[in-house]
């Protein structure tokens, strides 16, 4: 890790009065949660993420799609927040921080982060596909085989619909209240950290560009190159769970 860049990034964090933090699937990688593209193994290995994470796929084959989400939910329930999540929660004890996550897990919250906006929904908020009635999962952790299996989704208790995952699928609009709060957090922050996202999915990936247009400094943390490096003030090539504790001692 480039120590000069690390020191510069730590100084920007230290100097900032309020920080916005955009996170992607890479944030949860060290908790053992495969990134979005890596979750396509076994039964789903010959799918493209966009083919599976959309409403049409669910309507066409609800057992295939529900099985994938239950396997992912099981992994999240068995996972723990990693040092990167904990460092972000610690930072929020020192100054106002808003986490804007593309992730559908609850690891930021379980690490102690209070202000978390879920741009793409949550695995823990399923609802009826037809009437939208919320569904409450049974308390036990699903025991899904590695590589997953087809699984019938629960039926809605209010109508003859089926329960769908509480996530934002490709082709679906992001929750407008969450989107507007996220844009506001970007406008009000004086530093943006963007961590563990391939910066491919829109409109989430447009948020760093918005920050740049408003003259906000940007720090990118990712083991590999992403487009946002081009607009970043500092890029730290490393893992979230390794870099963040060096930036935010806790
Ligand atoms: C919409 C929930 C319109 C589901 C997800 C404009 C231009 C081009 C395309 C579009 C556009 N506008 C809309 C589109 C279409 C589409 C889109 O963006 N397609 C892309 C692929 C081109 N967008 C949409 O459909 C959005 N909807 O715009 O609707 C609309 C408007 C009005 C009315 C009606 C409709 C909805 C997008 C949301 C899709 N849902 N998630 C689920 O989880 O199942 S997105 C999903 O994929 C994830 O949430 C994640 O955000 C995204 C990418 O997944 P990954 O690649 O795994 O993760 P990530 O990108 O974060 O990459 C991993 C990174 O981590 C890598 O960089 C890696 O290097 C790094 N890493 C690895 N290990 C570590 C690490 N980093 C740190 N530490 C480590 N240890
Ligand atoms: Zn219903």
JSON list of C-alpha atoms in Angstrom, two decimals, residues 22-128:
[
{"chain": "A", "resi": 22, "resn": "UNK", "atom": "CA", "xyz": [-20.60, 4.78, -1.27]},
{"chain": "A", "resi": 23, "resn": "UNK", "atom": "CA", "xyz": [-20.10, 1.02, -0.94]},
{"chain": "A", "resi": 24, "resn": "UNK", "atom": "CA", "xyz": [-20.51, -1.94, -3.29]},
{"chain": "A", "resi": 25, "resn": "UNK", "atom": "CA", "xyz": [-20.28, -5.69, -3.05]},
{"chain": "A", "resi": 26, "resn": "UNK", "atom": "CA", "xyz": [-16.51, -5.54, -2.49]},
{"chain": "A", "resi": 27, "resn": "UNK", "atom": "CA", "xyz": [-17.25, -4.07, 0.96]},
{"chain": "A", "resi": 28, "resn": "UNK", "atom": "CA", "xyz": [-18.72, -7.44, 2.03]},
{"chain": "A", "resi": 29, "resn": "UNK", "atom": "CA", "xyz": [-16.21, -9.66, 0.19]},
{"chain": "A", "resi": 30, "resn": "UNK", "atom": "CA", "xyz": [-14.03, -10.13, 3.31]},
{"chain": "A", "resi": 31, "resn": "UNK", "atom": "CA", "xyz": [-17.10, -11.19, 5.24]},
{"chain": "A", "resi": 32, "resn": "UNK", "atom": "CA", "xyz": [-17.28, -14.12, 2.85]},
{"chain": "A", "resi": 33, "resn": "UNK", "atom": "CA", "xyz": [-20.10, -12.72, 0.75]},
{"chain": "A", "resi": 34, "resn": "UNK", "atom": "CA", "xyz": [-19.22, -13.26, -2.92]},
{"chain": "A", "resi": 35, "resn": "UNK", "atom": "CA", "xyz": [-19.55, -10.14, -5.04]},
{"chain": "A", "resi": 36, "resn": "UNK", "atom": "CA", "xyz": [-22.57, -9.91, -7.29]},
{"chain": "A", "resi": 37, "resn": "UNK", "atom": "CA", "xyz": [-20.91, -11.57, -10.25]},
{"chain": "A", "resi": 38, "resn": "UNK", "atom": "CA", "xyz": [-19.28, -14.25, -8.07]},
{"chain": "A", "resi": 39, "resn": "UNK", "atom": "CA", "xyz": [-22.64, -15.35, -6.68]},
{"chain": "A", "resi": 40, "resn": "UNK", "atom": "CA", "xyz": [-23.35, -16.93, -10.04]},
{"chain": "A", "resi": 41, "resn": "UNK", "atom": "CA", "xyz": [-22.08, -20.41, -9.24]},
{"chain": "A", "resi": 42, "resn": "UNK", "atom": "CA", "xyz": [-23.63, -23.88, -9.38]},
{"chain": "A", "resi": 43, "resn": "UNK", "atom": "CA", "xyz": [-27.21, -23.76, -10.60]},
{"chain": "A", "resi": 44, "resn": "UNK", "atom": "CA", "xyz": [-26.76, -20.18, -11.74]},
{"chain": "A", "resi": 45, "resn": "UNK", "atom": "CA", "xyz": [-23.27, -20.39, -13.21]},
{"chain": "A", "resi": 46, "resn": "UNK", "atom": "CA", "xyz": [-24.47, -19.99, -16.78]},
{"chain": "A", "resi": 47, "resn": "UNK", "atom": "CA", "xyz": [-26.49, -16.84, -16.07]},
{"chain": "A", "resi": 48, "resn": "UNK", "atom": "CA", "xyz": [-25.55, -13.21, -16.42]},
{"chain": "A", "resi": 49, "resn": "UNK", "atom": "CA", "xyz": [-26.44, -11.20, -13.27]},
{"chain": "A", "resi": 50, "resn": "UNK", "atom": "CA", "xyz": [-28.81, -9.01, -15.17]},
{"chain": "A", "resi": 51, "resn": "UNK", "atom": "CA", "xyz": [-30.64, -12.07, -16.49]},
{"chain": "A", "resi": 52, "resn": "UNK", "atom": "CA", "xyz": [-31.34, -13.41, -13.01]},
{"chain": "A", "resi": 53, "resn": "UNK", "atom": "CA", "xyz": [-31.77, -10.23, -10.94]},
{"chain": "A", "resi": 54, "resn": "UNK", "atom": "CA", "xyz": [-34.85, -9.00, -12.72]},
{"chain": "A", "resi": 55, "resn": "UNK", "atom": "CA", "xyz": [-38.61, -9.26, -12.44]},
{"chain": "A", "resi": 56, "resn": "UNK", "atom": "CA", "xyz": [-39.11, -11.15, -15.71]},
{"chain": "A", "resi": 57, "resn": "UNK", "atom": "CA", "xyz": [-36.74, -13.93, -14.57]},
{"chain": "A", "resi": 58, "resn": "UNK", "atom": "CA", "xyz": [-38.73, -14.28, -11.36]},
{"chain": "A", "resi": 59, "resn": "UNK", "atom": "CA", "xyz": [-42.08, -14.36, -13.14]},
{"chain": "A", "resi": 60, "resn": "UNK", "atom": "CA", "xyz": [-40.71, -16.92, -15.63]},
{"chain": "A", "resi": 61, "resn": "UNK", "atom": "CA", "xyz": [-39.02, -19.18, -13.07]},
{"chain": "A", "resi": 62, "resn": "UNK", "atom": "CA", "xyz": [-39.71, -18.11, -9.49]},
{"chain": "A", "resi": 63, "resn": "UNK", "atom": "CA", "xyz": [-38.16, -21.23, -7.95]},
{"chain": "A", "resi": 64, "resn": "UNK", "atom": "CA", "xyz": [-34.81, -20.69, -9.72]},
{"chain": "A", "resi": 65, "resn": "UNK", "atom": "CA", "xyz": [-34.64, -17.02, -8.65]},
{"chain": "A", "resi": 66, "resn": "UNK", "atom": "CA", "xyz": [-35.99, -17.52, -5.13]},
{"chain": "A", "resi": 67, "resn": "UNK", "atom": "CA", "xyz": [-33.46, -20.35, -4.57]},
{"chain": "A", "resi": 68, "resn": "UNK", "atom": "CA", "xyz": [-30.61, -17.95, -5.50]},
{"chain": "A", "resi": 69, "resn": "UNK", "atom": "CA", "xyz": [-31.78, -15.28, -3.08]},
{"chain": "A", "resi": 70, "resn": "UNK", "atom": "CA", "xyz": [-32.33, -17.74, -0.24]},
{"chain": "A", "resi": 71, "resn": "UNK", "atom": "CA", "xyz": [-28.78, -19.09, -0.75]},
{"chain": "A", "resi": 72, "resn": "UNK", "atom": "CA", "xyz": [-27.45, -15.50, -0.66]},
{"chain": "A", "resi": 73, "resn": "UNK", "atom": "CA", "xyz": [-29.58, -14.67, 2.40]},
{"chain": "A", "resi": 74, "resn": "UNK", "atom": "CA", "xyz": [-28.22, -17.72, 4.20]},
{"chain": "A", "resi": 75, "resn": "UNK", "atom": "CA", "xyz": [-24.65, -16.54, 3.51]},
{"chain": "A", "resi": 76, "resn": "UNK", "atom": "CA", "xyz": [-25.44, -13.07, 4.86]},
{"chain": "A", "resi": 77, "resn": "UNK", "atom": "CA", "xyz": [-27.09, -14.46, 8.01]},
{"chain": "A", "resi": 78, "resn": "UNK", "atom": "CA", "xyz": [-24.00, -16.64, 8.64]},
{"chain": "A", "resi": 79, "resn": "UNK", "atom": "CA", "xyz": [-21.55, -13.80, 7.91]},
{"chain": "A", "resi": 80, "resn": "UNK", "atom": "CA", "xyz": [-20.06, -11.22, 10.27]},
{"chain": "A", "resi": 81, "resn": "UNK", "atom": "CA", "xyz": [-19.18, -7.59, 9.55]},
{"chain": "A", "resi": 82, "resn": "UNK", "atom": "CA", "xyz": [-15.48, -7.30, 8.63]},
{"chain": "A", "resi": 83, "resn": "UNK", "atom": "CA", "xyz": [-12.90, -4.74, 9.91]},
{"chain": "A", "resi": 84, "resn": "UNK", "atom": "CA", "xyz": [-13.89, -2.45, 7.03]},
{"chain": "A", "resi": 85, "resn": "UNK", "atom": "CA", "xyz": [-17.51, -2.27, 8.19]},
{"chain": "A", "resi": 86, "resn": "UNK", "atom": "CA", "xyz": [-16.32, -1.74, 11.78]},
{"chain": "A", "resi": 87, "resn": "UNK", "atom": "CA", "xyz": [-13.95, 1.07, 10.78]},
{"chain": "A", "resi": 88, "resn": "UNK", "atom": "CA", "xyz": [-16.76, 2.89, 8.94]},
{"chain": "A", "resi": 89, "resn": "UNK", "atom": "CA", "xyz": [-19.02, 2.56, 11.99]},
{"chain": "A", "resi": 90, "resn": "UNK", "atom": "CA", "xyz": [-16.18, 3.93, 14.16]},
{"chain": "A", "resi": 91, "resn": "UNK", "atom": "CA", "xyz": [-15.70, 6.91, 11.85]},
{"chain": "A", "resi": 92, "resn": "UNK", "atom": "CA", "xyz": [-19.38, 7.80, 12.31]},
{"chain": "A", "resi": 93, "resn": "UNK", "atom": "CA", "xyz": [-18.69, 8.13, 16.06]},
{"chain": "A", "resi": 94, "resn": "UNK", "atom": "CA", "xyz": [-16.11, 10.83, 15.23]},
{"chain": "A", "resi": 95, "resn": "UNK", "atom": "CA", "xyz": [-18.04, 12.87, 12.63]},
{"chain": "A", "resi": 96, "resn": "UNK", "atom": "CA", "xyz": [-21.29, 12.81, 10.59]},
{"chain": "A", "resi": 97, "resn": "UNK", "atom": "CA", "xyz": [-21.09, 9.98, 8.02]},
{"chain": "A", "resi": 98, "resn": "UNK", "atom": "CA", "xyz": [-23.73, 8.71, 5.62]},
{"chain": "A", "resi": 99, "resn": "UNK", "atom": "CA", "xyz": [-23.33, 5.25, 4.13]},
{"chain": "A", "resi": 100, "resn": "UNK", "atom": "CA", "xyz": [-24.90, 4.87, 0.69]},
{"chain": "A", "resi": 101, "resn": "UNK", "atom": "CA", "xyz": [-24.74, 1.18, -0.10]},
{"chain": "A", "resi": 102, "resn": "UNK", "atom": "CA", "xyz": [-25.54, -0.83, -3.21]},
{"chain": "A", "resi": 103, "resn": "UNK", "atom": "CA", "xyz": [-25.42, -3.95, -1.05]},
{"chain": "A", "resi": 104, "resn": "UNK", "atom": "CA", "xyz": [-28.52, -5.84, -0.03]},
{"chain": "A", "resi": 105, "resn": "UNK", "atom": "CA", "xyz": [-26.95, -7.26, 3.14]},
{"chain": "A", "resi": 106, "resn": "UNK", "atom": "CA", "xyz": [-27.19, -5.66, 6.60]},
{"chain": "A", "resi": 107, "resn": "UNK", "atom": "CA", "xyz": [-23.51, -5.84, 7.52]},
{"chain": "A", "resi": 108, "resn": "UNK", "atom": "CA", "xyz": [-23.08, -2.06, 7.81]},
{"chain": "A", "resi": 109, "resn": "UNK", "atom": "CA", "xyz": [-25.95, -1.95, 10.32]},
{"chain": "A", "resi": 110, "resn": "UNK", "atom": "CA", "xyz": [-24.65, -4.98, 12.21]},
{"chain": "A", "resi": 111, "resn": "UNK", "atom": "CA", "xyz": [-21.24, -3.24, 12.46]},
{"chain": "A", "resi": 112, "resn": "UNK", "atom": "CA", "xyz": [-22.98, -0.30, 14.14]},
{"chain": "A", "resi": 113, "resn": "UNK", "atom": "CA", "xyz": [-23.52, 2.16, 11.27]},
{"chain": "A", "resi": 114, "resn": "UNK", "atom": "CA", "xyz": [-26.69, 4.14, 11.95]},
{"chain": "A", "resi": 115, "resn": "UNK", "atom": "CA", "xyz": [-27.21, 6.19, 8.78]},
{"chain": "A", "resi": 116, "resn": "UNK", "atom": "CA", "xyz": [-27.31, 3.63, 5.93]},
{"chain": "A", "resi": 117, "resn": "UNK", "atom": "CA", "xyz": [-29.18, 4.20, 2.67]},
{"chain": "A", "resi": 118, "resn": "UNK", "atom": "CA", "xyz": [-29.89, 1.03, 0.64]},
{"chain": "A", "resi": 119, "resn": "UNK", "atom": "CA", "xyz": [-30.01, 2.08, -3.01]},
{"chain": "A", "resi": 120, "resn": "UNK", "atom": "CA", "xyz": [-30.76, -1.48, -4.13]},
{"chain": "A", "resi": 121, "resn": "UNK", "atom": "CA", "xyz": [-33.01, -2.65, -1.30]},
{"chain": "A", "resi": 122, "resn": "UNK", "atom": "CA", "xyz": [-32.40, -5.48, 1.13]},
{"chain": "A", "resi": 123, "resn": "UNK", "atom": "CA", "xyz": [-32.49, -9.27, 1.28]},
{"chain": "A", "resi": 124, "resn": "UNK", "atom": "CA", "xyz": [-34.23, -8.88, 4.64]},
{"chain": "A", "resi": 125, "resn": "UNK", "atom": "CA", "xyz": [-37.34, -7.06, 3.40]},
{"chain": "A", "resi": 126, "resn": "UNK", "atom": "CA", "xyz": [-39.23, -9.48, 1.13]},
{"chain": "A", "resi": 127, "resn": "UNK", "atom": "CA", "xyz": [-42.68, -8.50, -0.04]},
{"chain": "A", "resi": 128, "resn": "UNK", "atom": "CA", "xyz": [-45.51, -9.78, -2.17]}
]
